[in-house]
Tab-separated table of C-alpha atoms in Angstrom:
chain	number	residue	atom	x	y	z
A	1	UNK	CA	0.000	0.000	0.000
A	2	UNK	CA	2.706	2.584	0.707
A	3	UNK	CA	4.234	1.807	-2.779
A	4	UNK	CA	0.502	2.659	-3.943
A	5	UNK	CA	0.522	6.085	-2.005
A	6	UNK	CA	3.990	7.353	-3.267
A	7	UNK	CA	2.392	6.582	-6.730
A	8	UNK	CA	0.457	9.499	-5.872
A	9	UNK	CA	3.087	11.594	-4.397
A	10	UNK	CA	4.257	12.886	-7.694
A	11	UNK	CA	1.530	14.762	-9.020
A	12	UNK	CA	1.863	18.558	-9.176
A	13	UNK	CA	-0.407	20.866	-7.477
A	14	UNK	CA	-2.853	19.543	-4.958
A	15	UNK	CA	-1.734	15.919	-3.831
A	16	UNK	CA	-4.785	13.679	-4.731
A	17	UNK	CA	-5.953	10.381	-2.875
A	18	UNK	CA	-7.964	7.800	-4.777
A	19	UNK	CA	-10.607	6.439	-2.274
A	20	UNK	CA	-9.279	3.009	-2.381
A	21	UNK	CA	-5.764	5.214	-0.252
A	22	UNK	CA	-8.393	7.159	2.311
A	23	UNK	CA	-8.724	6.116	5.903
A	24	UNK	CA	-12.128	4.117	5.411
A	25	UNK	CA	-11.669	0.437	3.991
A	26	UNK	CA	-11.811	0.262	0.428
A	27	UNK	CA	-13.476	-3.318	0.157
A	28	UNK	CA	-16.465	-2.457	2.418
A	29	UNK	CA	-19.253	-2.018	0.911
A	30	UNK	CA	-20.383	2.039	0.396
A	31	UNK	CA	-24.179	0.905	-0.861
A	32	UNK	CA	-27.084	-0.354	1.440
A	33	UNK	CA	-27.056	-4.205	2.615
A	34	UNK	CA	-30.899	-4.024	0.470
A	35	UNK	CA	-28.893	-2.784	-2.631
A	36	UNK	CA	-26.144	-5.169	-2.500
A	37	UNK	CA	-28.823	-8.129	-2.000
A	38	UNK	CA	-30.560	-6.717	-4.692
A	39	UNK	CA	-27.285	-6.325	-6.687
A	40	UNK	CA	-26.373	-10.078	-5.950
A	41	UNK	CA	-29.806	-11.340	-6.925
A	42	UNK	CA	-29.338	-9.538	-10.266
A	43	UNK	CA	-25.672	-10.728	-10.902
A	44	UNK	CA	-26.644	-14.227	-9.910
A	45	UNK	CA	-29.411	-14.112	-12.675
A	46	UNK	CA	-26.967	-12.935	-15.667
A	47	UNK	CA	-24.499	-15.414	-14.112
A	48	UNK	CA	-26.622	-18.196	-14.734
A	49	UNK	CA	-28.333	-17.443	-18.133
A	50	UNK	CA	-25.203	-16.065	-19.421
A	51	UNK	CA	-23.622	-19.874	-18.543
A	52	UNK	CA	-25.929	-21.632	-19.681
A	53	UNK	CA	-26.339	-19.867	-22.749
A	54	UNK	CA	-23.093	-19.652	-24.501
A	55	UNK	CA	-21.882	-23.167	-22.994
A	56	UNK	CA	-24.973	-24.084	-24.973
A	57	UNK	CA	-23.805	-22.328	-27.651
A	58	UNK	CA	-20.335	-24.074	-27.574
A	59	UNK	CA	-21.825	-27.612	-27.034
A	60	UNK	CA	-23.803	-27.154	-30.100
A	61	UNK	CA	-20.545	-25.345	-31.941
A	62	UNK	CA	-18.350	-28.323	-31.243
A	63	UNK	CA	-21.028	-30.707	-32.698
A	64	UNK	CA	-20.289	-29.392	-36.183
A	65	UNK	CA	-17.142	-27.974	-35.337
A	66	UNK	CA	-15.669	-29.436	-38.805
A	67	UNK	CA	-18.220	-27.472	-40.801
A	68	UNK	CA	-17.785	-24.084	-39.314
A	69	UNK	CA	-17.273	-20.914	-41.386
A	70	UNK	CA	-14.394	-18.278	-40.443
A	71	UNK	CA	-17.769	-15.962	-38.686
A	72	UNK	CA	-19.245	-19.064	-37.002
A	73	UNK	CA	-15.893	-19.851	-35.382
A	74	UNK	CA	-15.199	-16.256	-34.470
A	75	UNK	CA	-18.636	-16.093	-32.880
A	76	UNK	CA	-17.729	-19.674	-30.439
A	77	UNK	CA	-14.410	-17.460	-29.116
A	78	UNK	CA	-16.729	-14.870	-28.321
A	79	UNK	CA	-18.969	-17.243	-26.299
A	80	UNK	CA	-16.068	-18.377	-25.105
A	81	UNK	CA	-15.090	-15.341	-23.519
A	82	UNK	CA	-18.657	-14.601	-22.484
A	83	UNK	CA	-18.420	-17.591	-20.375
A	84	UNK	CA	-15.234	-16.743	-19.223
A	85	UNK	CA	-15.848	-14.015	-17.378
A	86	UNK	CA	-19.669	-15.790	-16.421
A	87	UNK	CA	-17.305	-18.372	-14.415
A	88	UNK	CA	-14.393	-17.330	-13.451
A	89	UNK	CA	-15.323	-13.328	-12.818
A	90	UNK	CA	-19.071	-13.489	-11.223
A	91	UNK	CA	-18.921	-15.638	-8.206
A	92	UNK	CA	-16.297	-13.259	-6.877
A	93	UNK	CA	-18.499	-10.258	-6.868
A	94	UNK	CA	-22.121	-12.029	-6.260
A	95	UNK	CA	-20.360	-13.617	-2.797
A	96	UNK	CA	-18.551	-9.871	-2.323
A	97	UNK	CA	-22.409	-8.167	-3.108
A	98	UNK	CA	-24.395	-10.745	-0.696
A	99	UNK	CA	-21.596	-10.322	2.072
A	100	UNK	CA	-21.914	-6.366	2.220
A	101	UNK	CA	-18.348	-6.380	0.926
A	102	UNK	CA	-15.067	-7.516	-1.050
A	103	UNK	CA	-14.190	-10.629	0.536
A	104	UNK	CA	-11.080	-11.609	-1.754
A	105	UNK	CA	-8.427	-9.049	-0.721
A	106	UNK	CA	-6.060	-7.254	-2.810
A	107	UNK	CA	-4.462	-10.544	-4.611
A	108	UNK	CA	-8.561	-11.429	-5.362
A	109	UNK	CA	-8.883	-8.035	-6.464
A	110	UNK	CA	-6.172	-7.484	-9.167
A	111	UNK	CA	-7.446	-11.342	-10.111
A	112	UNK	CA	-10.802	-10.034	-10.549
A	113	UNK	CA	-9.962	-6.845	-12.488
A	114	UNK	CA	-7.319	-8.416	-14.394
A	115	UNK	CA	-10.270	-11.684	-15.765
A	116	UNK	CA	-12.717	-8.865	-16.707
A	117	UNK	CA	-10.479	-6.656	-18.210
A	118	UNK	CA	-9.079	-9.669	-20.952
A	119	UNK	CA	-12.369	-11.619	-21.415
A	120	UNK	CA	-13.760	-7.623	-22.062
A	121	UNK	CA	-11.075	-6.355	-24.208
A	122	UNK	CA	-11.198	-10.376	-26.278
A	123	UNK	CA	-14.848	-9.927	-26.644
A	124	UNK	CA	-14.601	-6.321	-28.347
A	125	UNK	CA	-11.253	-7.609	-30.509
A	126	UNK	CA	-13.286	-10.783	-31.659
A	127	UNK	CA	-16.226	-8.288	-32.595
A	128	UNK	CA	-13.434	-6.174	-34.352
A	129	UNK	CA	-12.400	-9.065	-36.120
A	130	UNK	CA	-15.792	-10.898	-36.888
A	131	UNK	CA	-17.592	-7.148	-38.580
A	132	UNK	CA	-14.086	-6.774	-40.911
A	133	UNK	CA	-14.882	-10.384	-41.988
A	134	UNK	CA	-18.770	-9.378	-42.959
A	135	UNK	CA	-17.049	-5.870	-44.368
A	136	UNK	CA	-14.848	-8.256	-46.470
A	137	UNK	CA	-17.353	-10.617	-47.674
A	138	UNK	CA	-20.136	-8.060	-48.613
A	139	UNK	CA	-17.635	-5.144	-49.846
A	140	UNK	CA	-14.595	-7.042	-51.572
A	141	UNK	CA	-15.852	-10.451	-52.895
A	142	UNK	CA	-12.384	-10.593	-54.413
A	143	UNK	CA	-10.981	-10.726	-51.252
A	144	UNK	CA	-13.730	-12.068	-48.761
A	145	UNK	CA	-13.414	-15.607	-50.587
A	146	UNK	CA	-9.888	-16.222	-49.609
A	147	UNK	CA	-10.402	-16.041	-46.069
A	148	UNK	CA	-10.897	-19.315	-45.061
A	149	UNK	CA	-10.573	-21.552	-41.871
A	150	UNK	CA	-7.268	-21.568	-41.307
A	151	UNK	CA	-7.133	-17.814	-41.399
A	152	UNK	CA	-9.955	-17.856	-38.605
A	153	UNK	CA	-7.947	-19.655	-36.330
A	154	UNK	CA	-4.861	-17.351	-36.780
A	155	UNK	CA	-7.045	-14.277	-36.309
A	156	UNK	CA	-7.916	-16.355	-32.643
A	157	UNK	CA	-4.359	-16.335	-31.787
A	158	UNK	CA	-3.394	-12.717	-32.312
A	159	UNK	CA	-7.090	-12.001	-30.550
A	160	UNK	CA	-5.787	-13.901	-27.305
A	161	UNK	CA	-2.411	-12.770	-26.933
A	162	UNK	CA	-3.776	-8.727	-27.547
A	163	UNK	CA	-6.064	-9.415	-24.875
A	164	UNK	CA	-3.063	-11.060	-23.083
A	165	UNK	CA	-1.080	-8.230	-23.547
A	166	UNK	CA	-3.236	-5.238	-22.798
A	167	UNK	CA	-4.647	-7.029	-19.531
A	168	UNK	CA	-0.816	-7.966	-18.108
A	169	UNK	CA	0.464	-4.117	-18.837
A	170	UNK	CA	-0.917	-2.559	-15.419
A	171	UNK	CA	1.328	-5.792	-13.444
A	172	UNK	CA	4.445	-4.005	-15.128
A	173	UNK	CA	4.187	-1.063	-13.121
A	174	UNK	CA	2.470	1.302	-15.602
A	175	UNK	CA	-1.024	0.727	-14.265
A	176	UNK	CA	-2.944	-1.218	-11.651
A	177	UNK	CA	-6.019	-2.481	-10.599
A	178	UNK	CA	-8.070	-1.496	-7.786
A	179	UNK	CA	-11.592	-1.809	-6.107
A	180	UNK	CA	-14.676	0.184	-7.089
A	181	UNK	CA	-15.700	3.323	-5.326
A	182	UNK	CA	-18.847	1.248	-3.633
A	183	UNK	CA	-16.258	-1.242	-2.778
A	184	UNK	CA	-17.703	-4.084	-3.502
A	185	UNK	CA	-16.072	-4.765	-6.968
A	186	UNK	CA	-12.218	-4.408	-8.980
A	187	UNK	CA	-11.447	-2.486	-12.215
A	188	UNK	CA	-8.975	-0.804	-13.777
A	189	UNK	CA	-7.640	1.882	-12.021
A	190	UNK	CA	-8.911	4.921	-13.710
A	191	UNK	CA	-7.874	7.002	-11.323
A	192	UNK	CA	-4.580	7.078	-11.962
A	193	UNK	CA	-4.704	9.432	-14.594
A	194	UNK	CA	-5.727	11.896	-11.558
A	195	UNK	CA	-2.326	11.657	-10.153
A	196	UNK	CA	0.281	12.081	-13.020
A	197	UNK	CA	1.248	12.303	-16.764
A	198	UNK	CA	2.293	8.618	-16.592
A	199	UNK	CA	-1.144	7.627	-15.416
A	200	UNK	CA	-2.628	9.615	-18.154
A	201	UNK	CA	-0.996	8.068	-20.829
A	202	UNK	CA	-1.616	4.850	-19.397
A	203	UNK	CA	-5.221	5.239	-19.413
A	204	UNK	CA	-5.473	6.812	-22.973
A	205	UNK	CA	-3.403	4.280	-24.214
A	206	UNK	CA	-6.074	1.502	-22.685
A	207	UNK	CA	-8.753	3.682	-23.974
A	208	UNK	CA	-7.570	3.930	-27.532
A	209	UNK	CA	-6.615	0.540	-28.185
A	210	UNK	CA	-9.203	-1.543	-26.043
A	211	UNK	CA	-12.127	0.895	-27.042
A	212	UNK	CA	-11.556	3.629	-28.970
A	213	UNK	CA	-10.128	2.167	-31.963
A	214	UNK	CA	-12.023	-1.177	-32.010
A	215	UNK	CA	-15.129	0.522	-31.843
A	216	UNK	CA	-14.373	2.751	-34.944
A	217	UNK	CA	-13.594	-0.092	-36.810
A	218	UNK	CA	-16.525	-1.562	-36.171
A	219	UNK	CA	-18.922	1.306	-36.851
A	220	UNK	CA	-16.758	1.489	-40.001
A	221	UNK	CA	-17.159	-1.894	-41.494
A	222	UNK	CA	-20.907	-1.969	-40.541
A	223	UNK	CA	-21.758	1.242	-42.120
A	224	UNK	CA	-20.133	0.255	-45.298
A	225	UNK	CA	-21.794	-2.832	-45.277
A	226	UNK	CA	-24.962	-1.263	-44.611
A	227	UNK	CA	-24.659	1.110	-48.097
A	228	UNK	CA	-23.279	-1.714	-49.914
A	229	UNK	CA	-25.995	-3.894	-49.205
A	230	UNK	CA	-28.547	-1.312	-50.308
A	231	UNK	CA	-26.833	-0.658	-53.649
A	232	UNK	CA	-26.777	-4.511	-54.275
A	233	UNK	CA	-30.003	-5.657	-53.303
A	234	UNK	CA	-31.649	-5.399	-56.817
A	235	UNK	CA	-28.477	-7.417	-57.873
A	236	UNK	CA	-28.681	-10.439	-56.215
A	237	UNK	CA	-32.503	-10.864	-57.229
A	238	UNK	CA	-30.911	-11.658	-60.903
A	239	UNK	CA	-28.545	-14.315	-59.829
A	240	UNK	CA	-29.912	-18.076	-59.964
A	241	UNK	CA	-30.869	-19.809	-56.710
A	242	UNK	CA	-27.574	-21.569	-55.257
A	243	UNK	CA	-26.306	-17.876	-55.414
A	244	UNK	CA	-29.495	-16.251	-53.350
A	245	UNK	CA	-29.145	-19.062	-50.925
A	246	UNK	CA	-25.443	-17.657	-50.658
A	247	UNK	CA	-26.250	-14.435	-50.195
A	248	UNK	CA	-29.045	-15.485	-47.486
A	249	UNK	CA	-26.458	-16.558	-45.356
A	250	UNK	CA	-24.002	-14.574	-45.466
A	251	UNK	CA	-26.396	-11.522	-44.671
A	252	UNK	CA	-27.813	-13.511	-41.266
A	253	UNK	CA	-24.472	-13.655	-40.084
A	254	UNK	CA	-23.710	-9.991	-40.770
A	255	UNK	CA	-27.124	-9.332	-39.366
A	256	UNK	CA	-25.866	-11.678	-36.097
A	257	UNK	CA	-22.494	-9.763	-35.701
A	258	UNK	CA	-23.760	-6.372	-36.142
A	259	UNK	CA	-26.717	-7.207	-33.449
A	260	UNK	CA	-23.730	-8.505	-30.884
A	261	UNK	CA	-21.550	-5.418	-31.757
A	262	UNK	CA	-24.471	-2.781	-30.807
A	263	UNK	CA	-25.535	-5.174	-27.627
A	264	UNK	CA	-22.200	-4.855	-26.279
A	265	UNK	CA	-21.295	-1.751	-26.964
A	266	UNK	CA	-24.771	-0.465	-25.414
A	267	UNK	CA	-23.815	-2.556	-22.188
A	268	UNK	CA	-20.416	-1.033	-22.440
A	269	UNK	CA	-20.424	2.834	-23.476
A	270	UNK	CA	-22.064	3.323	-19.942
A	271	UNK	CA	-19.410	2.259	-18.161
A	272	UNK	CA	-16.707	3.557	-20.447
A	273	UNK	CA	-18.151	7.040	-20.048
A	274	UNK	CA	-18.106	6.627	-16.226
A	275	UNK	CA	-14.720	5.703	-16.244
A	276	UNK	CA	-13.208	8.594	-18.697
A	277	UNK	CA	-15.023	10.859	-15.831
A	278	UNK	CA	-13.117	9.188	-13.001
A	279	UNK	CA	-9.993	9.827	-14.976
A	280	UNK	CA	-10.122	12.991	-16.096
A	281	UNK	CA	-12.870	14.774	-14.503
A	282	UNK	CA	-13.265	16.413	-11.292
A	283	UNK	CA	-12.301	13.840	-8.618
A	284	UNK	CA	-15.185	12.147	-6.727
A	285	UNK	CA	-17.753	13.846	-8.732
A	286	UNK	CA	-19.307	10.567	-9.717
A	287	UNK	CA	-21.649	9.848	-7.228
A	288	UNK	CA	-21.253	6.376	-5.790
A	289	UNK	CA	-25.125	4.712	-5.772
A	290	UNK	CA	-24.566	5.983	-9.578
A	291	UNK	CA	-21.667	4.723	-10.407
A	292	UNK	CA	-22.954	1.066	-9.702
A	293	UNK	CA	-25.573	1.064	-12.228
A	294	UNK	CA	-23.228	1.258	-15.433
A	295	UNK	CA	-21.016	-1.671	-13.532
A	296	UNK	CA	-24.305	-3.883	-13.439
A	297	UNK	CA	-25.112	-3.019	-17.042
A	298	UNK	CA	-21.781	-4.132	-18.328
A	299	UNK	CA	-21.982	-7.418	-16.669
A	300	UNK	CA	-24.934	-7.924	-18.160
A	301	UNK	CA	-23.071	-7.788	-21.538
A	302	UNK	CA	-21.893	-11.691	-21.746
A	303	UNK	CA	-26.036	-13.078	-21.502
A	304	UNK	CA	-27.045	-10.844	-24.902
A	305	UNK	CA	-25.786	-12.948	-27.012
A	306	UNK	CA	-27.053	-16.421	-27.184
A	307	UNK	CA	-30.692	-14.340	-26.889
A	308	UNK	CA	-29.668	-12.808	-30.105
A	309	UNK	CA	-28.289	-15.905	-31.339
A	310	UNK	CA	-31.770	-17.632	-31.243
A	311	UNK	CA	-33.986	-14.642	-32.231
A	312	UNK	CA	-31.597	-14.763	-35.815
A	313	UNK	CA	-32.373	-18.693	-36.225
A	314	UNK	CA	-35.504	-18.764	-35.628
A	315	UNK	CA	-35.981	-15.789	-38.247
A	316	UNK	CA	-33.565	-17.513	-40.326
A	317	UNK	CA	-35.499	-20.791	-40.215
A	318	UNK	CA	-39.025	-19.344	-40.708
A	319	UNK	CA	-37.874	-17.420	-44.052
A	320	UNK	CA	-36.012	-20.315	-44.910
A	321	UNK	CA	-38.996	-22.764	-44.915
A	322	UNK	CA	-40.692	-21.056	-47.526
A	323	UNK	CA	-38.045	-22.085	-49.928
A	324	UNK	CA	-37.767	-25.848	-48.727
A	325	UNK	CA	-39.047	-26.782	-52.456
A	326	UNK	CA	-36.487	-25.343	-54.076
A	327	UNK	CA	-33.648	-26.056	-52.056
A	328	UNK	CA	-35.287	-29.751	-52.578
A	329	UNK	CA	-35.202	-29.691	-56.169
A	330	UNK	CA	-31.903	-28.109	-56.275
A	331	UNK	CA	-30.732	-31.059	-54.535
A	332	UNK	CA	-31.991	-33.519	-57.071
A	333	UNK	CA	-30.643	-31.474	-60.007
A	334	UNK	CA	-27.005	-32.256	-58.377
């Protein structure tokens, strides 16, 4: 803890003292023993639809796992990080939320901060990575049709070890993590950037490349896709069946990825707004019950998307069955 404090020593102007420094323990709870139950009840719900959902969605994955496309396998990572941080992230603050406080110490607390922060930041790079596969497909046939498995599985590798990276930076002394300001949760430490140029730089750097960027590229490649496809749709309505069917597909995965993109970045921007305050804004002007509320949302973020998984199938299977005959007959002419 004293190396902590003379992180904050070097400031200019008015020393400043994150709360997680001040007198008062910063693992007891600062919210109502009602709100935390209520808090606990809520996590404990996402916990357990957001576990059973994408390890259903993994089960059923690995039954065709051989017959996957490039999106379909990006889409299992990102249940797989879903579940992740459903297993190894929740229990710690639904026991902390029920017990009116942190009960894991500082070791459970950088633990806790460090799972949420790389299942988080491989959850936004897979969406990265899964809407400039759509943007290739739909925009640049040309190159869209070279990307094949094998490419998929590479793209998984560089997805890991970014998340890897970005998450093990604060344990080399440029950053840290640290407990909430209603105590009974870990993050990031935003408010480091309160205290010096270093911890500035730290946080924009997280900000830029485990949001900012990300996030652009995303809006980018959807909003491209989005003009293409309305340029094109008179097109495909010439081409013969086989190449409809084609099309069909391709456009419910885009449809899937671009519905997972907006659901996590609408559990997300909350929270990411919250935090840019803590850093650069006037210290302890976020009021505590409020800063909870964007924390809740954001956990919420891993149970979205096996929901939005079966609301495209089901679609997908109802507009599908009109067109059983000629996918029948199609079959026969091979």
């Amino acid at each position: 803890m004293s190396g902590m404090a003379s992180e904050y020593n070097t400031s200019s102007g008015e020393e400043y003292v994150p709360h997680y420094l001040q007198k008062e323990d910063p693992f007891a709870s600062k919210l109502s023993r009602e709100a935390d139950i209520i808090a606990g009840f809520y996590l404990t719900v996402i916990g357990i639809l957001s576990t059973l959902g994408n390890g259903y969605v993994i089960f059923m994955s690995s039954k065709r796992k051989k017959k996957l496309r490039p999106a379909e396998i990006m889409t299992v990572n990102l249940a797989v990080c879903d579940l992740g941080i459903s297993v190894v992230g929740k229990p710690f603050s639904i026991i902390s939320f029920f017990s009116h406080r942190w009960m894991f110490g500082w070791i459970g607390c950088r633990w806790y901060g460090w799972a949420g922060f790389f299942f988080g930041c491989g959850s936004l790079i897979t969406m990265t990575a899964v809407s400039l596969d759509r943007y290739l497909k739909i925009c640049h046939l040309s190159y869209g049709t070279w990307l094949k498995r094998h490419h998929a599985f590479i793209c998984l590798a560089i997805i890991w070890a970014y998340a890897t990276f970005w998450a093990t930076v604060p344990f080399a002394g440029v950053g840290s993590y640290a407990p909430e300001p209603f105590g009974t949760s870990c993050t990031l430490d935003w408010w480091l950037a309160q205290a010096s140029v270093a911890g500035q730089a730290f946080v924009l750097s997280i900000l830029f490349f485990c949001l900012l960027f990300p996030t652009a590229v995303i809006v980018f490649s959807y909003v491209k896709i989005i003009l293409k496809v309305k340029s094109s749709t008179k097109e495909v309505a010439h081409y013969d069946t086989r190449i409809q069917n084609s099309h069909i597909l391709e456009m419910k995965l885009t449809k899937v990825a671009m519905l997972i993109c907006a659901g996590f970045l609408i559990a997300w921007i909350p929270y990411a707004v919250v935090s840019v305050w803590s850093a650069f804004g006037q210290p302890n002007s976020v009021p505590i019950q409020f800063s909870v509320v964007p924390t809740l949302l954001a956990k919420s973020a891993a149970m979205y998307n096996p929901i939005i998984y079966q609301v495209i199938d089901c679609k997908f299977a109802c507009c599908r069955s009109g067109g059983l005959k000629t996918k029948n007959s199609l079959k026969k002419s091979r």
